[in-house]
Structure formats: structure tokens, C-alpha cells
Amino acid sequence: MEYRPLGTTGLSVSVIGIGCEGMTEENYGMAAKLLDEAEKLSINYFDVYASDPELRAAIGRALKGRREKFIIQSHICSVWKNGQYLRSRDLSEVKAGFEEMMSLFDTDYIDVGMIHYCDAMSDWEAIVENGILDYARELRAAGRIRHIGLSSHNPIVAKRAVEEGGIEVLMFSVNPCYDLQPASEDVEDLWADETYVNSYVNMDPDRQSLYELCLSKGVGVTVMKAFAGGDLLNAELSPAGVALTSAQCLGYALSRPAVATVLAGAHSVGQLRESAAYCEASAEERDYAGALASFPRVSWIGHCIYCSHCAPCPVRISVADVTKFLNLALAGGNDAVPETVREHYRVLEHHASECVGCGTCETRCPFGVEIRENMKKAAEVFGF
């Protein structure tokens, strides 16, 4: 298993995590089976967005005697009311739901308390104004949650939360089709067939700037919907018109700036093993660039996806890293390059100013990126 830091939380998380959808199966018996297998595979991170008390109790039983082996991301504001799941912004309901969750999990702390499902700016404002963010801060101060997170599908709302400094972890939907879609307050737009009727060119700028903002601010990203609910694995259902492999979907998500772990849906032990096999996959099996370049319905032409197909550079410049730091430097929209970005760029073995302009990299790029222009721009921005 591979591990990454979760932003600046100090947590080291497995790059493959687990979503909770499949845990309800086999009369909730799948929760213990998946956590048993996760322990064997050295997977240490899982998410529980669901408020079903039977599921929470099943997870609590499965955690008994090994709580310290797992990092739990569980959701504040996901409550159980009148026998069904509800997203609440009523502070009294939120508090009662949290206490029930802690009791059923039989734990005295949650590693990441995730403020649940915020896709509208008005909803983020309600989270702040209704005292929910303050309540999360109180829980963190008391040690009952260690870090504050937010789950969202809307990059504009997520950027607002990151910019205001309210969160340390962002749970976000990441895959190569959703990343082409403009922000919307209706999550259904992400998988509606009609949104893919026209070809989209380049990553949505709000999504790109969100990932770069998270990296610059030290906010760790945990990924949901890396397989688009399984649609990307099926050519007939894929919004792109072709199927990707599990390893390609995981490789794409894990190459986005600030991403620490992908919460892979698993409805069986076998599916969890298949996702974990990513860590043993070859570079060729992980490579998603060729597949993205061949999408018949959507296009990535002109956009660097940090795939490193441009390598090797004759003067050994890491083109993907230089481009990533250039994008980070430009993301702030002002003349001053953030010190952390400048330092990451400085310690690269070779810099953009060393580019000899041979253009070999551009002949290899599947997306027609003007790499030589990016190198000139990076040399100007960083000064070397």
C-alpha cells in the first residue's frame, strides 16, 4: 500500500480508501468483511457519509479492538430522521446526530469530521450563520474530532470554504469527465446524459484552480466518485464514450494536486482487492493519458494533465512538475508567487530556464500542449 500526507493534518493515509455504500449489504455484515480485508491490505482510511444507525452500529462492532488502525472520516450534518437519511442544517439535529454517531461507533473521537454535502453558496452561508462551523470548531477544540472537512461537488463553493480557512480536508468528486463540467448547484448535472452531448475542451478552470488552491493552502483532498458510480468502467454508460480501467480512474484522481486518497466504492471483498491492486499496477496500467486523448465525446486538447508523457527531457527538466508549479503560481491571480510554491520549484533538480526549445516534449504530448511556451512563462514567473 502507498501512503500520502492528508494536507497539513499530520495524518498519513492510504491512497486507496473505502466508501461506505457497500457496507450495508449482507444485512450490514459487509462492514466487518470490508474492514477485515482493509486491515490485511493496510488500507487505513474510510468514509461514512450514511446516517443509518444500523450501519453505524455495524461499523462500531467491526472497529472493536482495532480503532487505532483506522482513520475515520465521518459526516456531521448527516442525520437519521423518521427512518431515513437527512442532510440537516438545524444545529440541534446536527448535535443529536453527532452524539448518536459517536455512541454507535463506540469511539471518543473521529479523525475527520466532514460537514456534509454543501453544493450551494447559500448552503455554505447557512453552515456559517447557523453555527454549524462553530460547532465543528468546538468539537475539534474538545478533541472529539481531530480535523474539520467539507464534502462538495461544486468547485466554486468548495473554493469559498477553502479560502475562508474553515476546513482542513475537502471531499470532492474527481474523475476525467466531471472535471470538464462547469460548476453547478445541481449535482445531477454531473452525470446527466444531456450535459455530454457537446464536446468540452479543457478542464473546467474552477476545478483546476480548486485543486491548486487546496495544495497551496495545505487542504487535503479525499476523492469520491472516481469511477462515476461505475459508469466510467462501462463503455455503454461512460460519459466519454469509452471505458476506462479501475487503475486508470485511480491514477487520474491521484494525479490531481492535493489529492491524498480515493474512497473506492466496494460491494464485495473482491472489489476492494481490485482497487487495492492499483498499488501493484505497472506504470502502463496506471497510465490514463492515451485513453483520455481518445475520448470521442469530450476533449482535453491543449490542457496539461501532468501525465509525464512528455518525458524524458534532454536536459532532464521535469516538465509536469514545472507546469504544475506554474499553474499554482498563477492560481492566486496576483504578482507575488506564494513562498511555498517558489520553494517547491526551487528544489527541482532542473528549472524552466534550462529549456533548449527543442520541442521533443511537444511531439510526445497526447494533448497538444504548448510546452515550450509554458517553460518560457515559468522562467519569467519564477525568475530562473
CSV table of C-alpha atoms in Angstrom, one decimal:
chain,number,residue,atom,x,y,z
A,1,MET,CA,0.0,0.0,0.0
A,2,GLU,CA,1.1,3.5,-0.7
A,3,TYR,CA,0.6,6.4,1.7
A,4,ARG,CA,0.3,10.2,1.4
A,5,PRO,CA,0.0,13.1,3.8
A,6,LEU,CA,-3.5,14.4,4.1
A,7,GLY,CA,-2.8,18.0,3.6
A,8,THR,CA,-1.2,19.5,6.7
A,9,THR,CA,-3.3,17.5,9.1
A,10,GLY,CA,-0.3,15.3,10.0
A,11,LEU,CA,-2.2,12.2,9.0
A,12,SER,CA,-0.6,9.6,6.7
A,13,VAL,CA,-3.4,8.0,4.7
A,14,SER,CA,-3.5,5.0,2.3
A,15,VAL,CA,-4.0,6.2,-1.3
A,16,ILE,CA,-6.9,3.7,-1.5
A,17,GLY,CA,-9.7,4.3,1.0
A,18,ILE,CA,-13.2,2.9,1.3
A,19,GLY,CA,-16.6,4.4,0.7
A,20,CYS,CA,-19.4,3.1,2.8
A,21,GLU,CA,-22.1,2.3,0.2
A,22,GLY,CA,-21.4,-1.4,0.1
A,23,MET,CA,-21.2,-1.8,3.8
A,24,THR,CA,-24.9,-2.2,4.2
A,25,GLU,CA,-25.0,-5.3,2.1
A,26,GLU,CA,-25.4,-8.8,3.6
A,27,ASN,CA,-27.6,-7.3,6.3
A,28,TYR,CA,-24.7,-5.0,7.2
A,29,GLY,CA,-22.3,-7.9,7.5
A,30,MET,CA,-20.2,-6.4,4.7
A,31,ALA,CA,-19.0,-3.7,7.0
A,32,ALA,CA,-16.9,-6.1,9.1
A,33,LYS,CA,-15.8,-8.0,6.0
A,34,LEU,CA,-14.5,-4.9,4.2
A,35,LEU,CA,-12.7,-3.6,7.3
A,36,ASP,CA,-11.2,-7.1,7.9
A,37,GLU,CA,-9.9,-7.0,4.3
A,38,ALA,CA,-8.8,-3.4,4.6
A,39,GLU,CA,-6.6,-4.3,7.6
A,40,LYS,CA,-5.0,-7.1,5.6
A,41,LEU,CA,-4.4,-4.7,2.7
A,42,SER,CA,-3.0,-2.0,5.0
A,43,ILE,CA,-5.9,0.4,4.0
A,44,ASN,CA,-6.3,2.8,6.9
A,45,TYR,CA,-8.9,5.3,5.7
A,46,PHE,CA,-12.6,5.0,5.2
A,47,ASP,CA,-15.6,7.4,4.9
A,48,VAL,CA,-19.1,7.1,6.5
A,49,TYR,CA,-21.5,9.6,5.0
A,50,ALA,CA,-24.5,7.5,5.8
A,51,SER,CA,-26.5,8.1,8.9
A,52,ASP,CA,-28.3,4.7,9.1
A,53,PRO,CA,-28.0,3.7,12.7
A,54,GLU,CA,-27.7,0.0,11.8
A,55,LEU,CA,-24.8,0.7,9.6
A,56,ARG,CA,-23.1,2.9,12.2
A,57,ALA,CA,-23.6,0.2,14.8
A,58,ALA,CA,-22.2,-2.5,12.5
A,59,ILE,CA,-19.1,-0.3,11.9
A,60,GLY,CA,-18.8,0.2,15.7
A,61,ARG,CA,-18.8,-3.6,16.2
A,62,ALA,CA,-16.2,-4.1,13.4
A,63,LEU,CA,-13.9,-1.5,14.9
A,64,LYS,CA,-13.9,-3.0,18.4
A,65,GLY,CA,-10.3,-3.8,19.4
A,66,ARG,CA,-8.7,-2.1,16.4
A,67,ARG,CA,-10.0,1.5,16.4
A,68,GLU,CA,-6.4,2.9,16.2
A,69,LYS,CA,-5.7,1.0,13.0
A,70,PHE,CA,-8.2,3.2,11.0
A,71,ILE,CA,-8.6,6.8,10.2
A,72,ILE,CA,-12.3,7.6,10.1
A,73,GLN,CA,-13.9,10.3,8.0
A,74,SER,CA,-17.5,10.6,9.2
A,75,HIS,CA,-20.1,13.2,8.4
A,76,ILE,CA,-21.5,16.0,10.6
A,77,CYS,CA,-25.0,17.1,9.4
A,78,SER,CA,-25.9,13.6,8.1
A,79,VAL,CA,-28.7,12.6,10.4
A,80,TRP,CA,-31.4,9.9,10.7
A,81,LYS,CA,-34.9,11.2,10.9
A,82,ASN,CA,-38.3,9.4,10.6
A,83,GLY,CA,-36.5,6.3,9.5
A,84,GLN,CA,-34.4,7.9,6.7
A,85,TYR,CA,-31.3,9.8,5.9
A,86,LEU,CA,-31.5,13.6,6.0
A,87,ARG,CA,-29.0,16.3,5.4
A,88,SER,CA,-29.7,18.9,8.2
A,89,ARG,CA,-28.6,22.4,8.9
A,90,ASP,CA,-30.6,22.5,12.1
A,91,LEU,CA,-28.0,22.8,14.8
A,92,SER,CA,-30.0,20.9,17.4
A,93,GLU,CA,-30.5,18.0,14.9
A,94,VAL,CA,-26.8,18.1,14.0
A,95,LYS,CA,-25.7,17.9,17.6
A,96,ALA,CA,-28.0,15.0,18.3
A,97,GLY,CA,-26.9,13.2,15.2
A,98,PHE,CA,-23.2,13.6,16.2
A,99,GLU,CA,-23.8,12.2,19.7
A,100,GLU,CA,-25.7,9.2,18.2
A,101,MET,CA,-22.9,8.6,15.8
A,102,MET,CA,-20.2,8.6,18.5
A,103,SER,CA,-22.3,6.3,20.6
A,104,LEU,CA,-22.9,3.8,17.8
A,105,PHE,CA,-19.3,3.9,16.7
A,106,ASP,CA,-18.3,3.4,20.3
A,107,THR,CA,-15.4,5.8,20.0
A,108,ASP,CA,-14.4,9.0,21.7
A,109,TYR,CA,-13.0,10.7,18.6
A,110,ILE,CA,-13.5,11.0,14.8
A,111,ASP,CA,-10.4,11.8,12.8
A,112,VAL,CA,-12.1,14.0,10.2
A,113,GLY,CA,-15.5,15.5,10.9
A,114,MET,CA,-16.9,16.1,7.5
A,115,ILE,CA,-19.6,18.8,7.2
A,116,HIS,CA,-21.9,17.0,4.8
A,117,TYR,CA,-22.8,17.8,1.2
A,118,CYS,CA,-22.5,21.5,0.5
A,119,ASP,CA,-23.1,22.4,-3.2
A,120,ALA,CA,-24.7,25.8,-3.0
A,121,MET,CA,-23.2,29.1,-1.8
A,122,SER,CA,-26.3,29.8,0.2
A,123,ASP,CA,-25.8,26.5,1.9
A,124,TRP,CA,-22.2,27.3,2.9
A,125,GLU,CA,-23.5,30.6,4.3
A,126,ALA,CA,-26.1,28.7,6.3
A,127,ILE,CA,-23.4,26.4,7.7
A,128,VAL,CA,-21.6,29.5,8.9
A,129,GLU,CA,-24.6,31.5,10.1
A,130,ASN,CA,-26.4,28.6,11.8
A,131,GLY,CA,-23.4,27.9,14.0
A,132,ILE,CA,-22.5,24.6,12.4
A,133,LEU,CA,-18.9,25.6,11.5
A,134,ASP,CA,-18.5,27.0,15.0
A,135,TYR,CA,-19.9,23.7,16.4
A,136,ALA,CA,-17.3,21.8,14.4
A,137,ARG,CA,-14.6,24.0,15.8
A,138,GLU,CA,-15.8,23.3,19.3
A,139,LEU,CA,-15.7,19.6,18.7
A,140,ARG,CA,-12.1,19.9,17.4
A,141,ALA,CA,-11.1,22.0,20.4
A,142,ALA,CA,-12.5,19.3,22.6
A,143,GLY,CA,-10.7,16.6,20.7
A,144,ARG,CA,-13.9,14.8,19.7
A,145,ILE,CA,-13.0,15.4,16.1
A,146,ARG,CA,-9.3,15.9,15.1
A,147,HIS,CA,-9.9,17.8,11.8
A,148,ILE,CA,-12.7,19.7,10.0
A,149,GLY,CA,-13.7,18.7,6.5
A,150,LEU,CA,-16.4,19.6,3.9
A,151,SER,CA,-17.9,17.4,1.2
A,152,SER,CA,-19.0,19.1,-2.1
A,153,HIS,CA,-19.4,18.6,-5.8
A,154,ASN,CA,-19.3,22.4,-6.6
A,155,PRO,CA,-15.8,23.8,-7.1
A,156,ILE,CA,-16.9,27.4,-6.6
A,157,VAL,CA,-18.5,26.7,-3.2
A,158,ALA,CA,-15.5,24.5,-2.2
A,159,LYS,CA,-13.1,27.3,-3.1
A,160,ARG,CA,-15.0,29.7,-0.9
A,161,ALA,CA,-14.7,27.3,2.1
A,162,VAL,CA,-11.0,26.7,1.5
A,163,GLU,CA,-10.3,30.5,1.0
A,164,GLU,CA,-12.1,31.3,4.3
A,165,GLY,CA,-9.9,28.9,6.2
A,166,GLY,CA,-12.8,26.9,7.7
A,167,ILE,CA,-11.7,23.5,6.6
A,168,GLU,CA,-8.7,21.2,6.6
A,169,VAL,CA,-10.0,18.4,4.3
A,170,LEU,CA,-12.2,18.5,1.2
A,171,MET,CA,-14.1,15.6,0.0
A,172,PHE,CA,-14.7,16.2,-3.7
A,173,SER,CA,-15.9,14.3,-6.8
A,174,VAL,CA,-12.9,13.8,-9.2
A,175,ASN,CA,-12.8,12.0,-12.5
A,176,PRO,CA,-11.8,13.0,-16.1
A,177,CYS,CA,-15.4,13.6,-17.1
A,178,TYR,CA,-16.7,15.6,-14.2
A,179,ASP,CA,-13.5,17.7,-14.3
A,180,LEU,CA,-14.7,19.1,-17.7
A,181,GLN,CA,-18.0,20.3,-16.3
A,182,PRO,CA,-18.7,23.8,-15.2
A,183,ALA,CA,-19.8,24.4,-11.6
A,184,SER,CA,-23.5,23.8,-10.7
A,185,GLU,CA,-25.6,23.7,-7.6
A,186,ASP,CA,-27.4,20.7,-9.0
A,187,VAL,CA,-25.2,17.6,-8.6
A,188,GLU,CA,-27.4,15.7,-11.1
A,189,ASP,CA,-25.8,17.8,-13.8
A,190,LEU,CA,-22.6,15.9,-13.4
A,191,TRP,CA,-24.0,12.6,-14.7
A,192,ALA,CA,-26.9,13.7,-16.8
A,193,ASP,CA,-26.5,12.4,-20.4
A,194,GLU,CA,-27.5,15.7,-21.9
A,195,THR,CA,-24.5,17.5,-20.4
A,196,TYR,CA,-22.2,15.4,-22.5
A,197,VAL,CA,-24.0,16.0,-25.9
A,198,ASN,CA,-21.5,18.7,-26.8
A,199,SER,CA,-17.7,18.3,-26.6
A,200,TYR,CA,-16.0,20.1,-23.8
A,201,VAL,CA,-12.5,21.3,-24.3
A,202,ASN,CA,-10.1,21.6,-21.4
A,203,MET,CA,-10.6,21.1,-17.7
A,204,ASP,CA,-13.1,23.5,-16.1
A,205,PRO,CA,-10.9,26.4,-14.8
A,206,ASP,CA,-12.8,26.4,-11.4
A,207,ARG,CA,-12.0,22.8,-10.9
A,208,GLN,CA,-8.3,23.2,-11.8
A,209,SER,CA,-7.9,26.2,-9.6
A,210,LEU,CA,-9.7,24.4,-6.7
A,211,TYR,CA,-7.1,21.6,-6.7
A,212,GLU,CA,-4.3,24.1,-6.9
A,213,LEU,CA,-5.8,26.2,-4.1
A,214,CYS,CA,-6.1,23.2,-1.9
A,215,LEU,CA,-2.4,22.3,-2.5
A,216,SER,CA,-1.2,25.8,-1.8
A,217,LYS,CA,-3.4,26.1,1.4
A,218,GLY,CA,-2.4,22.6,2.7
A,219,VAL,CA,-6.0,21.3,2.4
A,220,GLY,CA,-6.0,17.5,1.7
A,221,VAL,CA,-8.5,16.2,-0.9
A,222,THR,CA,-10.3,12.9,-0.4
A,223,VAL,CA,-11.9,11.7,-3.6
A,224,MET,CA,-15.4,10.4,-4.2
A,225,LYS,CA,-17.0,9.2,-7.5
A,226,ALA,CA,-13.6,8.4,-9.1
A,227,PHE,CA,-15.4,5.8,-11.2
A,228,ALA,CA,-18.5,8.0,-11.7
A,229,GLY,CA,-20.6,5.4,-9.9
A,230,GLY,CA,-19.1,2.7,-12.1
A,231,ASP,CA,-20.2,4.4,-15.4
A,232,LEU,CA,-16.6,5.1,-16.4
A,233,LEU,CA,-15.8,1.4,-16.3
A,234,ASN,CA,-18.5,0.6,-18.8
A,235,ALA,CA,-18.3,1.8,-22.4
A,236,GLU,CA,-22.1,1.9,-22.9
A,237,LEU,CA,-22.5,4.1,-19.7
A,238,SER,CA,-19.4,6.2,-19.8
A,239,PRO,CA,-20.0,9.9,-20.5
A,240,ALA,CA,-16.8,9.9,-22.5
A,241,GLY,CA,-18.0,7.1,-24.8
A,242,VAL,CA,-15.2,4.7,-23.9
A,243,ALA,CA,-14.5,2.6,-20.8
A,244,LEU,CA,-11.5,3.2,-18.5
A,245,THR,CA,-10.0,0.7,-16.2
A,246,SER,CA,-10.1,0.9,-12.5
A,247,ALA,CA,-6.3,1.6,-12.4
A,248,GLN,CA,-6.7,4.5,-15.0
A,249,CYS,CA,-9.5,6.1,-13.0
A,250,LEU,CA,-7.5,5.8,-9.8
A,251,GLY,CA,-4.3,7.1,-11.5
A,252,TYR,CA,-6.2,10.1,-12.8
A,253,ALA,CA,-7.6,11.1,-9.5
A,254,LEU,CA,-4.4,10.5,-7.6
A,255,SER,CA,-2.5,12.8,-10.1
A,256,ARG,CA,-4.6,15.8,-9.2
A,257,PRO,CA,-2.9,18.4,-7.0
A,258,ALA,CA,-3.7,17.9,-3.2
A,259,VAL,CA,-5.4,14.5,-3.6
A,260,ALA,CA,-4.4,12.1,-0.8
A,261,THR,CA,-6.8,9.2,-1.1
A,262,VAL,CA,-9.5,7.8,-3.3
A,263,LEU,CA,-12.6,6.4,-1.5
A,264,ALA,CA,-13.3,3.5,-3.7
A,265,GLY,CA,-16.7,2.0,-3.6
A,266,ALA,CA,-16.7,-1.7,-2.8
A,267,HIS,CA,-19.7,-4.0,-2.7
A,268,SER,CA,-17.5,-7.1,-2.1
A,269,VAL,CA,-14.1,-8.0,-0.8
A,270,GLY,CA,-13.1,-8.8,-4.4
A,271,GLN,CA,-13.9,-5.2,-5.5
A,272,LEU,CA,-11.8,-3.8,-2.7
A,273,ARG,CA,-8.9,-6.0,-3.7
A,274,GLU,CA,-9.3,-4.8,-7.3
A,275,SER,CA,-8.9,-1.2,-6.2
A,276,ALA,CA,-6.0,-2.0,-3.8
A,277,ALA,CA,-4.3,-3.8,-6.8
A,278,TYR,CA,-3.6,-0.3,-8.1
A,279,CYS,CA,-0.6,-0.1,-5.8
A,280,GLU,CA,0.9,-3.1,-7.7
A,281,ALA,CA,-0.1,-1.9,-11.1
A,282,SER,CA,2.6,-1.0,-13.7
A,283,ALA,CA,3.1,2.5,-15.0
A,284,GLU,CA,1.5,1.3,-18.2
A,285,GLU,CA,-1.6,0.0,-16.4
A,286,ARG,CA,-1.9,3.2,-14.4
A,287,ASP,CA,-1.5,5.4,-17.5
A,288,TYR,CA,-4.7,7.3,-18.4
A,289,ALA,CA,-3.4,9.8,-21.0
A,290,GLY,CA,-3.9,7.6,-24.1
A,291,ALA,CA,-7.5,6.8,-23.0
A,292,LEU,CA,-8.3,10.5,-22.3
A,293,ALA,CA,-6.8,11.5,-25.7
A,294,SER,CA,-9.1,9.1,-27.4
A,295,PHE,CA,-12.4,10.2,-25.8
A,296,PRO,CA,-14.9,10.6,-28.7
A,297,ARG,CA,-17.3,12.8,-26.8
A,298,VAL,CA,-15.1,15.1,-24.7
A,299,SER,CA,-11.7,16.6,-25.3
A,300,TRP,CA,-8.6,17.5,-23.3
A,301,ILE,CA,-6.7,19.1,-26.2
A,302,GLY,CA,-4.4,21.9,-25.0
A,303,HIS,CA,-4.5,21.1,-21.3
A,304,CYS,CA,-1.7,19.6,-19.3
A,305,ILE,CA,-2.9,16.7,-17.2
A,306,TYR,CA,0.5,16.0,-15.5
A,307,CYS,CA,0.7,12.6,-17.2
A,308,SER,CA,4.5,12.9,-18.0
A,309,HIS,CA,4.2,11.6,-21.5
A,310,CYS,CA,6.4,14.5,-22.5
A,311,ALA,CA,9.4,12.9,-20.7
A,312,PRO,CA,12.3,12.3,-21.0
A,313,CYS,CA,13.5,15.9,-21.5
A,314,PRO,CA,17.1,16.0,-23.0
A,315,VAL,CA,18.1,18.4,-20.2
A,316,ARG,CA,16.2,16.5,-17.6
A,317,ILE,CA,13.5,19.1,-16.8
A,318,SER,CA,10.5,17.5,-15.0
A,319,VAL,CA,8.0,19.2,-17.4
A,320,ALA,CA,4.9,18.0,-15.4
A,321,ASP,CA,6.3,19.4,-12.1
A,322,VAL,CA,7.3,22.7,-13.6
A,323,THR,CA,3.8,23.1,-15.2
A,324,LYS,CA,2.1,22.2,-12.0
A,325,PHE,CA,4.1,24.8,-10.0
A,326,LEU,CA,3.5,27.4,-12.8
A,327,ASN,CA,-0.3,26.8,-12.5
A,328,LEU,CA,-0.1,27.0,-8.7
A,329,ALA,CA,1.9,30.3,-9.0
A,330,LEU,CA,-0.7,31.8,-11.4
A,331,ALA,CA,-3.7,30.5,-9.4
A,332,GLY,CA,-3.6,33.3,-6.9
A,333,GLY,CA,-4.2,35.9,-9.6
A,334,ASN,CA,-1.5,38.3,-8.2
A,335,ASP,CA,2.1,39.1,-9.0
A,336,ALA,CA,3.6,37.6,-5.8
A,337,VAL,CA,4.4,33.9,-6.1
A,338,PRO,CA,3.5,32.1,-2.8
A,339,GLU,CA,6.6,31.2,-0.9
A,340,THR,CA,5.7,27.5,-0.6
A,341,VAL,CA,5.3,27.2,-4.4
A,342,ARG,CA,8.5,29.1,-5.1
A,343,GLU,CA,10.4,26.8,-2.7
A,344,HIS,CA,8.9,23.6,-4.3
A,345,TYR,CA,10.0,24.9,-7.7
A,346,ARG,CA,13.4,26.0,-6.4
A,347,VAL,CA,14.4,22.5,-5.1
A,348,LEU,CA,13.6,20.9,-8.5
A,349,GLU,CA,16.8,19.4,-10.0
A,350,HIS,CA,16.3,21.4,-13.2
A,351,HIS,CA,14.3,24.5,-14.0
A,352,ALA,CA,12.4,26.0,-16.9
A,353,SER,CA,15.2,28.4,-17.8
A,354,GLU,CA,17.3,25.4,-18.9
A,355,CYS,CA,14.8,24.6,-21.7
A,356,VAL,CA,16.6,24.5,-25.0
A,357,GLY,CA,13.4,24.8,-27.0
A,358,CYS,CA,13.9,21.6,-28.9
A,359,GLY,CA,10.2,20.7,-28.9
A,360,THR,CA,10.7,17.0,-28.4
A,361,CYS,CA,8.3,17.0,-25.5
A,362,GLU,CA,5.6,18.5,-27.6
A,363,THR,CA,5.8,15.7,-30.2
A,364,ARG,CA,5.0,13.2,-27.3
A,365,CYS,CA,2.2,15.1,-25.7
A,366,PRO,CA,-1.2,13.5,-26.4
A,367,PHE,CA,-3.0,16.8,-25.9
A,368,GLY,CA,-1.1,19.3,-28.0
A,369,VAL,CA,0.1,21.4,-25.0
A,370,GLU,CA,2.4,24.3,-25.9
A,371,ILE,CA,5.1,23.1,-23.5
A,372,ARG,CA,7.8,25.5,-24.8
A,373,GLU,CA,5.6,28.5,-24.1
A,374,ASN,CA,4.9,27.1,-20.6
A,375,MET,CA,8.6,26.8,-20.0
A,376,LYS,CA,9.2,30.4,-21.1
A,377,LYS,CA,6.3,31.6,-18.8
A,378,ALA,CA,7.7,29.6,-15.9
A,379,ALA,CA,11.1,31.1,-16.3
A,380,GLU,CA,9.6,34.5,-16.3
A,381,VAL,CA,7.3,33.9,-13.3
A,382,PHE,CA,10.0,32.2,-11.1
A,383,GLY,CA,13.0,34.2,-12.4
A,384,PHE,CA,15.1,31.1,-13.3
